Short mmCIF file of C-alpha atoms and ligand atoms in Angstrom, two decimals:
data_model
loop_
_atom_site.label_atom_id
_atom_site.label_comp_id
_atom_site.label_asym_id
_atom_site.label_seq_id
_atom_site.Cartn_x
_atom_site.Cartn_y
_atom_site.Cartn_z
CA MET S 1 -97.32 -86.12 -70.77
CA ALA S 2 -100.33 -87.93 -69.27
CA VAL S 3 -103.70 -86.61 -70.44
CA LYS S 4 -105.87 -85.46 -67.55
CA LYS S 5 -109.15 -87.32 -67.14
CA ILE S 6 -111.94 -84.76 -67.02
CA LYS S 7 -115.19 -85.55 -65.22
CA THR S 8 -118.20 -83.36 -66.03
CA VAL S 9 -120.99 -83.00 -63.47
CA TYR S 10 -124.31 -81.74 -64.88
CA ASP S 11 -127.29 -79.99 -63.26
CA VAL S 12 -125.17 -78.64 -60.46
CA VAL S 13 -126.84 -76.17 -58.08
CA CYS S 14 -124.79 -73.03 -57.48
CA PRO S 15 -124.23 -72.52 -53.73
CA PHE S 16 -123.71 -68.78 -53.80
CA CYS S 17 -126.85 -66.61 -53.95
CA GLY S 18 -130.53 -67.22 -53.22
CA THR S 19 -131.32 -67.75 -56.92
CA LEU S 20 -129.81 -71.27 -56.57
CA CYS S 21 -129.34 -71.73 -60.34
CA ASP S 22 -129.56 -75.48 -60.92
CA ASP S 23 -128.16 -75.77 -64.45
CA LEU S 24 -124.42 -75.46 -63.95
CA GLU S 25 -121.97 -77.83 -65.62
CA VAL S 26 -118.72 -78.32 -63.77
CA ASP S 27 -115.55 -79.95 -65.16
CA VAL S 28 -113.25 -81.55 -62.62
CA ALA S 29 -109.78 -83.00 -63.21
CA ASP S 30 -107.39 -84.29 -60.53
CA ASN S 31 -110.02 -83.28 -57.96
CA LYS S 32 -109.75 -79.64 -59.07
CA ILE S 33 -112.43 -77.48 -60.66
CA ILE S 34 -111.17 -76.57 -64.11
CA GLU S 35 -114.28 -75.18 -65.82
CA VAL S 36 -117.73 -73.97 -64.80
CA ARG S 37 -120.35 -73.41 -67.50
CA ASN S 38 -123.61 -71.46 -67.13
CA GLY S 39 -122.63 -69.86 -63.82
CA CYS S 40 -122.33 -66.09 -63.40
CA GLN S 41 -119.03 -64.56 -62.39
CA ILE S 42 -119.64 -64.61 -58.64
CA GLY S 43 -121.02 -68.15 -58.57
CA THR S 44 -118.18 -69.47 -60.75
CA LYS S 45 -115.61 -67.83 -58.50
CA LYS S 46 -116.90 -69.78 -55.49
CA PHE S 47 -116.30 -73.09 -57.28
CA PHE S 48 -112.73 -72.09 -58.11
CA ALA S 49 -112.20 -70.87 -54.51
CA SER S 50 -112.66 -74.47 -53.38
CA ASN S 51 -109.43 -75.49 -55.18
CA PRO S 52 -106.31 -75.69 -53.00
CA SER S 53 -104.79 -72.24 -52.42
CA GLU S 54 -102.91 -70.28 -49.79
CA HIS S 55 -106.30 -68.86 -48.63
CA ARG S 56 -107.89 -72.25 -47.99
CA TYR S 57 -107.63 -73.84 -44.55
CA GLU S 58 -106.88 -77.54 -44.75
CA LYS S 59 -106.14 -78.29 -41.08
CA PRO S 60 -107.75 -77.20 -37.81
CA LEU S 61 -105.85 -74.24 -36.34
CA ILE S 62 -105.52 -73.03 -32.75
CA LYS S 63 -104.13 -69.62 -31.86
CA VAL S 64 -101.17 -69.84 -29.49
CA LYS S 65 -99.53 -66.57 -28.35
CA GLY S 66 -100.97 -64.64 -31.28
CA SER S 67 -100.19 -67.08 -34.10
CA PHE S 68 -102.02 -70.05 -35.54
CA LYS S 69 -100.66 -73.55 -34.95
CA GLU S 70 -101.95 -76.67 -36.69
CA ALA S 71 -103.87 -79.04 -34.44
CA SER S 72 -105.55 -82.43 -34.68
CA TRP S 73 -109.34 -82.52 -34.98
CA ASP S 74 -109.58 -84.07 -31.49
CA GLU S 75 -107.53 -81.28 -29.94
CA ALA S 76 -109.33 -78.47 -31.78
CA ILE S 77 -112.81 -79.88 -31.04
CA ASP S 78 -111.87 -80.40 -27.38
CA LYS S 79 -110.68 -76.79 -27.03
CA ALA S 80 -113.71 -75.41 -28.88
CA ALA S 81 -116.09 -77.45 -26.70
CA ASP S 82 -114.25 -76.20 -23.61
CA ILE S 83 -114.80 -72.57 -24.66
CA LEU S 84 -118.49 -73.17 -25.37
CA VAL S 85 -119.18 -75.07 -22.14
CA LYS S 86 -117.43 -72.45 -19.99
CA ALA S 87 -119.28 -69.55 -21.64
CA LYS S 88 -122.36 -68.20 -19.82
CA ARG S 89 -123.90 -66.71 -22.98
CA PRO S 90 -122.37 -68.16 -26.15
CA LEU S 91 -123.55 -66.92 -29.55
CA LEU S 92 -123.94 -69.30 -32.51
CA TYR S 93 -124.32 -67.20 -35.65
CA GLY S 94 -124.23 -67.53 -39.44
CA PHE S 95 -125.63 -70.74 -40.97
CA SER S 96 -126.81 -69.14 -44.24
CA SER S 97 -124.07 -70.58 -46.47
CA THR S 98 -124.34 -74.18 -45.42
CA GLU S 99 -126.85 -76.97 -45.95
CA CYS S 100 -129.95 -77.77 -43.90
CA ASP S 101 -128.65 -80.80 -41.94
CA ALA S 102 -125.76 -78.71 -40.61
CA GLN S 103 -128.19 -75.95 -39.68
CA SER S 104 -130.25 -78.46 -37.73
CA LYS S 105 -127.15 -79.62 -35.82
CA GLY S 106 -126.46 -75.95 -35.00
CA VAL S 107 -129.90 -75.69 -33.39
CA GLU S 108 -129.17 -78.81 -31.31
CA LEU S 109 -125.84 -77.43 -30.13
CA ALA S 110 -127.33 -74.04 -29.20
CA GLU S 111 -130.06 -75.76 -27.18
CA ILE S 112 -127.59 -77.96 -25.28
CA LEU S 113 -125.44 -74.91 -24.52
CA GLY S 114 -128.38 -72.67 -23.55
CA GLY S 115 -126.93 -70.12 -25.96
CA ILE S 116 -128.12 -67.61 -28.51
CA LEU S 117 -128.90 -68.94 -31.98
CA ASP S 118 -129.03 -66.51 -34.87
CA ASN S 119 -128.59 -66.44 -38.63
CA THR S 120 -127.80 -63.73 -41.15
CA ALA S 121 -131.51 -62.89 -41.59
CA SER S 122 -131.07 -60.75 -38.49
CA VAL S 123 -129.06 -58.28 -40.61
CA CYS S 124 -130.85 -58.73 -43.98
CA HIS S 125 -134.42 -60.00 -44.41
CA GLY S 126 -135.39 -60.30 -40.73
CA PRO S 127 -137.86 -57.42 -41.26
CA THR S 128 -139.40 -59.44 -44.12
CA ILE S 129 -140.10 -62.32 -41.76
CA LEU S 130 -141.53 -60.00 -39.09
CA ALA S 131 -143.89 -58.42 -41.64
CA GLU S 132 -144.93 -61.83 -43.01
CA GLN S 133 -145.70 -62.97 -39.46
CA ASP S 134 -147.84 -59.84 -39.00
CA VAL S 135 -149.82 -59.74 -42.25
CA GLY S 136 -149.14 -62.97 -44.21
CA VAL S 137 -147.77 -62.93 -47.74
CA PRO S 138 -149.22 -63.51 -51.23
CA THR S 139 -146.30 -65.22 -52.95
CA SER S 140 -145.36 -67.91 -55.45
CA THR S 141 -142.40 -69.61 -57.10
CA LEU S 142 -139.83 -68.20 -59.50
CA GLY S 143 -141.12 -70.64 -62.13
CA GLU S 144 -144.59 -69.04 -61.97
CA TYR S 145 -143.07 -65.58 -62.44
CA LYS S 146 -141.01 -66.79 -65.39
CA ASN S 147 -144.04 -68.24 -67.13
CA ARG S 148 -146.64 -65.60 -66.28
CA ALA S 149 -145.34 -62.22 -65.09
CA ASP S 150 -145.75 -59.32 -67.52
CA LEU S 151 -144.98 -56.61 -64.93
CA VAL S 152 -141.90 -56.99 -62.75
CA ILE S 153 -141.05 -54.42 -60.08
CA PHE S 154 -137.60 -54.52 -58.47
CA TRP S 155 -137.81 -52.43 -55.30
CA GLY S 156 -134.63 -51.66 -53.35
CA CYS S 157 -132.60 -54.40 -55.02
CA ASN S 158 -129.98 -54.59 -57.75
CA PRO S 159 -130.01 -58.12 -59.22
CA VAL S 160 -127.60 -57.23 -62.04
CA HIS S 161 -124.93 -57.29 -59.33
CA ALA S 162 -126.37 -59.32 -56.45
CA HIS S 163 -128.31 -62.08 -58.29
CA PRO S 164 -126.91 -61.84 -61.84
CA ARG S 165 -128.81 -64.77 -63.41
CA HIS S 166 -132.15 -63.99 -61.77
CA LEU S 167 -132.95 -61.77 -64.75
CA SER S 168 -132.09 -64.32 -67.41
CA ARG S 169 -133.62 -67.33 -65.63
CA TYR S 170 -136.76 -65.96 -64.02
CA SER S 171 -137.64 -62.32 -64.25
CA GLU S 172 -136.52 -60.27 -67.24
CA PHE S 173 -135.01 -61.73 -70.43
CA VAL S 174 -136.25 -65.29 -70.05
CA ARG S 175 -139.03 -66.68 -72.30
CA GLY S 176 -141.90 -68.23 -70.33
CA TYR S 177 -144.89 -70.38 -71.23
CA PHE S 178 -147.17 -67.33 -71.46
CA ARG S 179 -144.33 -64.86 -72.15
CA LYS S 180 -142.97 -66.32 -75.35
CA ASP S 181 -141.24 -63.13 -76.42
CA GLY S 182 -139.20 -62.87 -73.18
CA ARG S 183 -138.06 -59.32 -72.47
CA ASN S 184 -140.53 -57.82 -74.98
CA ASP S 185 -143.41 -59.43 -73.10
CA ARG S 186 -142.49 -57.81 -69.80
CA PHE S 187 -142.56 -54.28 -68.43
CA ILE S 188 -139.76 -53.77 -65.92
CA VAL S 189 -139.90 -51.14 -63.17
CA VAL S 190 -137.06 -50.32 -60.77
CA ILE S 191 -137.71 -48.27 -57.62
CA ASP S 192 -134.51 -47.28 -55.88
CA PRO S 193 -132.73 -44.19 -54.56
CA ARG S 194 -129.75 -45.07 -56.79
CA ASN S 195 -129.57 -45.24 -60.55
CA THR S 196 -128.31 -48.82 -60.47
CA HIS S 197 -127.35 -51.03 -63.41
CA THR S 198 -130.72 -52.78 -62.99
CA ALA S 199 -132.42 -49.37 -63.20
CA GLN S 200 -130.53 -48.65 -66.41
CA ILE S 201 -132.10 -51.63 -68.19
CA ALA S 202 -135.63 -51.02 -66.84
CA ASP S 203 -138.58 -49.59 -68.79
CA LEU S 204 -139.41 -47.27 -65.91
CA PHE S 205 -137.05 -46.06 -63.20
CA ILE S 206 -138.57 -44.34 -60.19
CA GLN S 207 -135.99 -42.60 -58.04
CA VAL S 208 -137.34 -42.51 -54.52
CA ASN S 209 -135.73 -40.41 -51.77
CA PRO S 210 -133.57 -42.54 -49.43
CA SER S 211 -135.60 -44.08 -46.58
CA GLU S 212 -138.93 -42.69 -47.88
CA ASP S 213 -140.22 -45.95 -49.40
CA TYR S 214 -142.92 -46.28 -46.76
CA GLU S 215 -144.55 -43.01 -47.81
CA LEU S 216 -144.37 -43.98 -51.49
CA LEU S 217 -145.89 -47.43 -50.88
CA ASN S 218 -148.79 -45.89 -48.99
CA ALA S 219 -149.29 -43.18 -51.62
CA ILE S 220 -149.71 -45.91 -54.26
CA ARG S 221 -152.19 -47.71 -51.97
CA ALA S 222 -154.17 -44.49 -51.51
CA ILE S 223 -154.32 -43.85 -55.26
CA LEU S 224 -155.48 -47.42 -55.86
CA ARG S 225 -158.39 -46.68 -53.51
CA GLY S 226 -159.27 -43.57 -55.48
CA VAL S 227 -158.00 -41.05 -52.91
CA GLU S 228 -156.97 -37.67 -54.41
CA LEU S 229 -153.70 -36.68 -52.74
CA ASP S 230 -153.22 -32.92 -52.49
CA GLU S 231 -149.44 -33.11 -53.10
CA LYS S 232 -147.18 -32.40 -56.09
CA GLU S 233 -144.77 -35.15 -55.13
CA ILE S 234 -144.27 -37.80 -52.47
CA SER S 235 -140.85 -39.21 -51.46
CA GLY S 236 -139.30 -37.22 -54.34
CA VAL S 237 -141.60 -38.88 -56.92
CA SER S 238 -144.10 -36.76 -58.87
CA MET S 239 -147.80 -37.52 -58.55
CA GLU S 240 -147.89 -38.21 -62.32
CA SER S 241 -145.26 -40.97 -61.95
CA ILE S 242 -147.06 -42.47 -58.95
CA LYS S 243 -150.35 -42.52 -60.89
CA GLU S 244 -148.60 -44.00 -63.95
CA LEU S 245 -147.16 -46.78 -61.78
CA ALA S 246 -150.54 -47.47 -60.11
CA ASP S 247 -152.20 -47.68 -63.56
CA LYS S 248 -149.48 -50.02 -64.87
CA ALA S 249 -149.86 -52.26 -61.82
CA LYS S 250 -153.66 -52.37 -62.10
CA SER S 251 -153.71 -53.11 -65.81
CA CYS S 252 -151.10 -55.88 -66.04
CA ASN S 253 -152.09 -59.55 -66.26
CA PHE S 254 -149.69 -60.85 -63.65
CA GLY S 255 -147.39 -58.64 -61.58
CA VAL S 256 -144.65 -59.34 -59.08
CA ILE S 257 -142.64 -57.22 -56.66
CA PHE S 258 -139.12 -58.42 -55.92
CA PHE S 259 -137.61 -56.49 -53.03
CA GLY S 260 -134.22 -56.35 -51.40
CA MET S 261 -132.33 -54.83 -48.52
CA GLY S 262 -133.02 -51.34 -49.86
CA LEU S 263 -136.51 -51.90 -48.49
CA THR S 264 -135.78 -54.12 -45.44
CA GLN S 265 -132.92 -52.03 -44.10
CA SER S 266 -134.13 -48.49 -44.80
CA LEU S 267 -135.75 -46.44 -42.06
CA ALA S 268 -139.16 -48.10 -41.63
CA HIS S 269 -137.73 -51.67 -41.83
CA HIS S 270 -140.52 -54.24 -41.37
CA ARG S 271 -143.17 -51.54 -41.75
CA ASN S 272 -141.94 -51.06 -45.35
CA ILE S 273 -142.48 -54.75 -46.02
CA ASP S 274 -145.83 -54.71 -44.25
CA ALA S 275 -146.90 -51.85 -46.59
CA ALA S 276 -145.46 -53.62 -49.67
CA ILE S 277 -147.35 -56.82 -48.81
CA CYS S 278 -150.58 -54.87 -48.22
CA LEU S 279 -150.09 -53.07 -51.56
CA THR S 280 -149.62 -56.46 -53.26
CA ARG S 281 -152.72 -57.84 -51.60
CA GLU S 282 -154.79 -54.78 -52.60
CA LEU S 283 -153.61 -55.04 -56.21
CA ASN S 284 -155.33 -58.43 -56.29
CA ASP S 285 -158.64 -56.52 -56.30
CA HIS S 286 -157.66 -55.51 -59.86
CA THR S 287 -155.36 -58.24 -61.23
CA LYS S 288 -153.01 -61.02 -60.10
CA PHE S 289 -150.07 -59.70 -58.04
CA LEU S 290 -147.45 -61.40 -55.85
CA ILE S 291 -144.34 -60.51 -53.88
CA THR S 292 -141.03 -62.29 -53.17
CA PRO S 293 -137.90 -61.24 -51.25
CA MET S 294 -134.52 -61.34 -53.02
CA ARG S 295 -132.69 -63.45 -50.44
CA GLY S 296 -128.90 -63.07 -50.53
CA HIS S 297 -126.97 -66.04 -49.08
CA TYR S 298 -127.83 -69.22 -50.92
CA ASN S 299 -129.44 -70.96 -47.95
CA VAL S 300 -130.55 -68.14 -45.67
CA THR S 301 -134.13 -69.15 -46.49
CA GLY S 302 -133.21 -72.68 -45.37
CA ALA S 303 -131.75 -71.35 -42.12
CA ASN S 304 -135.09 -69.66 -41.37
CA GLN S 305 -136.98 -72.85 -42.30
CA VAL S 306 -134.79 -75.21 -40.30
CA PHE S 307 -134.69 -72.98 -37.20
CA THR S 308 -138.48 -72.72 -37.40
CA TRP S 309 -139.05 -76.49 -37.72
CA ASN S 310 -136.88 -77.04 -34.67
CA THR S 311 -137.79 -74.15 -32.37
CA GLY S 312 -140.86 -72.45 -33.81
CA TYR S 313 -138.81 -69.33 -34.60
CA PRO S 314 -136.74 -68.30 -37.65
CA TYR S 315 -133.81 -66.32 -36.10
CA SER S 316 -132.69 -64.39 -32.98
CA ILE S 317 -133.47 -67.20 -30.53
CA ASP S 318 -132.39 -67.39 -26.90
CA PHE S 319 -132.11 -70.81 -25.18
CA SER S 320 -130.81 -69.50 -21.84
CA ARG S 321 -133.97 -70.53 -19.98
CA GLY S 322 -133.84 -74.03 -21.43
CA TYR S 323 -136.56 -73.35 -24.00
CA PRO S 324 -136.49 -71.15 -27.11
CA ARG S 325 -137.49 -67.49 -26.81
CA TYR S 326 -137.71 -65.21 -29.84
CA ASN S 327 -137.20 -61.49 -29.74
CA PRO S 328 -135.38 -59.81 -32.65
CA GLY S 329 -133.71 -56.67 -31.37
CA GLU S 330 -133.18 -58.19 -27.91
CA PHE S 331 -131.67 -61.51 -29.05
CA SER S 332 -130.15 -60.33 -32.36
CA SER S 333 -126.41 -60.82 -32.72
CA VAL S 334 -125.51 -57.20 -33.47
CA GLU S 335 -127.46 -55.80 -30.51
CA LEU S 336 -126.11 -58.43 -28.09
CA LEU S 337 -122.55 -57.79 -29.24
CA LEU S 338 -123.01 -54.01 -29.05
CA LYS S 339 -124.14 -54.39 -25.43
CA ASP S 340 -121.25 -56.80 -24.80
CA GLN S 341 -123.64 -59.50 -23.58
CA ILE S 342 -121.87 -62.37 -25.36
CA ASP S 343 -118.87 -64.08 -23.77
CA ALA S 344 -117.94 -66.52 -26.59
CA SER S 345 -118.93 -66.93 -30.24
CA LEU S 346 -119.15 -69.74 -32.76
CA MET S 347 -119.42 -68.33 -36.27
CA ILE S 348 -120.29 -70.77 -39.01
CA SER S 349 -120.21 -70.08 -42.74
CA SER S 350 -120.36 -66.31 -42.37
CA ASP S 351 -118.05 -63.37 -41.96
CA PRO S 352 -119.62 -60.96 -39.45
CA ALA S 353 -116.36 -58.99 -39.06
CA SER S 354 -116.86 -57.75 -42.63
CA ASN S 355 -120.40 -56.46 -42.21
CA PHE S 356 -121.32 -55.97 -38.53
CA PRO S 357 -120.86 -52.49 -36.99
CA ALA S 358 -117.28 -51.91 -35.81
CA ALA S 359 -118.25 -51.61 -32.11
CA SER S 360 -119.95 -55.02 -32.15
CA VAL S 361 -117.00 -56.63 -33.95
CA LYS S 362 -114.66 -55.15 -31.34
CA ASN S 363 -116.69 -56.80 -28.56
CA MET S 364 -116.81 -60.09 -30.49
CA PHE S 365 -112.99 -60.12 -30.70
CA LYS S 366 -112.68 -59.43 -26.93
CA HIS S 367 -114.04 -62.90 -26.14
CA PRO S 368 -113.11 -66.41 -27.34
CA LEU S 369 -114.05 -66.89 -30.99
CA ILE S 370 -114.43 -70.18 -32.88
CA VAL S 371 -115.06 -70.21 -36.63
CA ILE S 372 -116.15 -72.99 -38.95
CA GLU S 373 -114.95 -71.59 -42.23
CA PRO S 374 -113.10 -73.00 -45.26
CA HIS S 375 -111.03 -69.93 -46.16
CA GLN S 376 -109.47 -66.77 -44.77
CA THR S 377 -111.84 -63.99 -43.79
CA PRO S 378 -111.47 -61.02 -41.42
CA THR S 379 -113.50 -63.07 -38.86
CA SER S 380 -111.37 -66.21 -39.19
CA GLU S 381 -108.10 -64.30 -38.96
CA ASN S 382 -109.16 -62.98 -35.55
CA ALA S 383 -110.44 -66.33 -34.27
CA ASP S 384 -108.96 -68.46 -31.51
CA ILE S 385 -109.90 -71.72 -33.19
CA ILE S 386 -110.51 -72.40 -36.90
CA LEU S 387 -112.35 -75.58 -37.86
CA PRO S 388 -112.14 -75.89 -41.66
CA PRO S 389 -115.10 -77.59 -43.36
CA ALA S 390 -115.79 -78.98 -46.82
CA TYR S 391 -117.68 -76.59 -49.12
CA ALA S 392 -121.37 -77.57 -48.94
CA GLY S 393 -122.76 -77.93 -52.47
CA ILE S 394 -119.30 -78.49 -53.97
CA GLU S 395 -117.57 -81.04 -51.71
CA CYS S 396 -120.63 -82.55 -50.03
CA GLU S 397 -124.33 -82.88 -50.74
CA GLY S 398 -127.17 -81.33 -48.81
CA THR S 399 -130.42 -79.43 -49.18
CA ALA S 400 -130.83 -75.68 -49.66
CA TYR S 401 -133.93 -73.49 -49.99
CA ARG S 402 -134.16 -71.07 -52.89
CA MET S 403 -135.39 -67.50 -52.24
CA ASP S 404 -138.96 -68.63 -53.05
CA SER S 405 -138.70 -71.42 -50.41
CA VAL S 406 -138.33 -74.24 -52.96
CA PRO S 407 -135.88 -76.84 -51.56
CA LEU S 408 -133.20 -78.09 -53.98
CA ARG S 409 -130.66 -80.86 -53.54
CA LEU S 410 -127.06 -79.64 -53.68
CA ARG S 411 -124.61 -81.87 -55.53
CA LYS S 412 -121.11 -82.96 -54.67
CA VAL S 413 -118.75 -82.35 -57.58
CA LYS S 414 -115.38 -83.13 -56.00
CA ASP S 415 -113.81 -84.42 -52.78
CA ALA S 416 -112.81 -82.15 -49.92
CA PRO S 417 -109.09 -82.03 -49.05
CA LYS S 418 -108.00 -85.14 -47.14
CA GLY S 419 -109.14 -85.20 -43.53
CA ILE S 420 -111.57 -82.30 -43.91
CA LEU S 421 -115.00 -82.79 -42.34
CA THR S 422 -118.35 -81.36 -43.41
CA ASP S 423 -120.09 -78.60 -41.39
CA LYS S 424 -122.55 -81.20 -40.14
CA GLU S 425 -119.80 -83.60 -39.01
CA ILE S 426 -117.94 -80.81 -37.19
CA LEU S 427 -121.09 -79.78 -35.36
CA GLU S 428 -121.86 -83.41 -34.48
CA LYS S 429 -118.39 -83.77 -32.97
CA LEU S 430 -118.88 -80.55 -31.01
CA ILE S 431 -122.25 -81.77 -29.71
CA GLU S 432 -120.71 -85.05 -28.58
CA LYS S 433 -117.81 -83.32 -26.81
CA VAL S 434 -120.01 -80.66 -25.21
CA LYS S 435 -122.35 -83.36 -23.86
CA GLU S 436 -119.34 -85.27 -22.48
CA LYS S 437 -118.01 -82.16 -20.73
CA LYS S 438 -121.42 -81.31 -19.30
CA GLY S 439 -121.77 -84.94 -18.09
CA GLU S 440 -124.91 -85.54 -20.20
S1 SF4 O 1 -127.14 -65.97 -60.03
FE1 SF4 O 1 -126.59 -66.67 -57.98
S2 SF4 O 1 -127.07 -68.87 -57.96
FE2 SF4 O 1 -127.03 -68.19 -60.13
S3 SF4 O 1 -124.95 -68.63 -60.83
FE3 SF4 O 1 -124.98 -66.48 -60.09
S4 SF4 O 1 -124.36 -66.60 -57.93
FE4 SF4 O 1 -124.93 -68.67 -58.58
#
């Protein structure tokens, strides 16, 4: 039996979550992933998902009388361009699990079509961006936190499950230049309504009432200013615990707040983040303190960056007047779909059918739907046209932005299935065809 030749690719960046771990080692034989070292379970699974399987699309598909039929690229692109050109208000959504050049092509296509351009920030850290635009943000890189932070607060996030290697690479167990004893040199606080697995390994767990983070943040700010609050507890947290936390924060050498969707998507939304940023800023009267969002999709930060370079705005952009207008809430995908104001959609590298409200998904499925997606999802299964791309960061190179806005180069570790195009190439073909149909 012939011995398989194994190629090992080093320093691979994991294209799954916003931690963008850049130390993976991937073994490839016969153009298949056979081993991934250093990755966590969810990151490793994505590499294996790129191997041929019954769930992977390897040809463009067009729905004819309720079932998918294989099509040539020319035919599928022509039909997709037809749908987009005929639509009065097409939505282009997703973009957070692909690389920056493809995102830029998405902006170009949305502008040519006069459509709506949105990315997944509109359902995750959009409120973070709104708050940062309002009050600025004192922030830094994950490397700084690794080397310096001795107080780490996880607020409304659960990295043990959502960003598994964040703790061992940057925030909890890792040894840093000034934190030589790793975990023993750090005090970890978790603030969350749920007793999560991250809470269970913290030094201090503060269980806040659901959707009462805003009150707690402002209570800490008041205590820092020396205000005596005439209450026994706030947001379900005793005054003693709030004072203990304020003292810990004031007396550390270098503190950081990492926050997640527990803060961005609970009742006060961007006002929570506004208060968290102001708290961070005020803590700098006592010590060094910074704040960083725990971004989910591996390149959602890149999507915000690329949209902003091109249009001035990070998400929820409307091109219907020929120039970009920004108004989250009015031009956000979920709201537009709920009001049934979209008459065709192009979904790229995302699965809105799995996480948008049912009523908006129902309206999305009423109108023509094109997806650029490598494998079966609830969105793709209900599409009219499926354009299957190569996996960015596995089957093609590109750039992605880590959660702290540090850009990293994604590596190619294997070839895409024969004939498969990259996200960027598919979007370029769509742009060309749309221009042709519009006579531009
Ligand atoms: S923590 Fe995130 S980036 Fe790192 S290996 Fe796991 S999924 Fe990939």
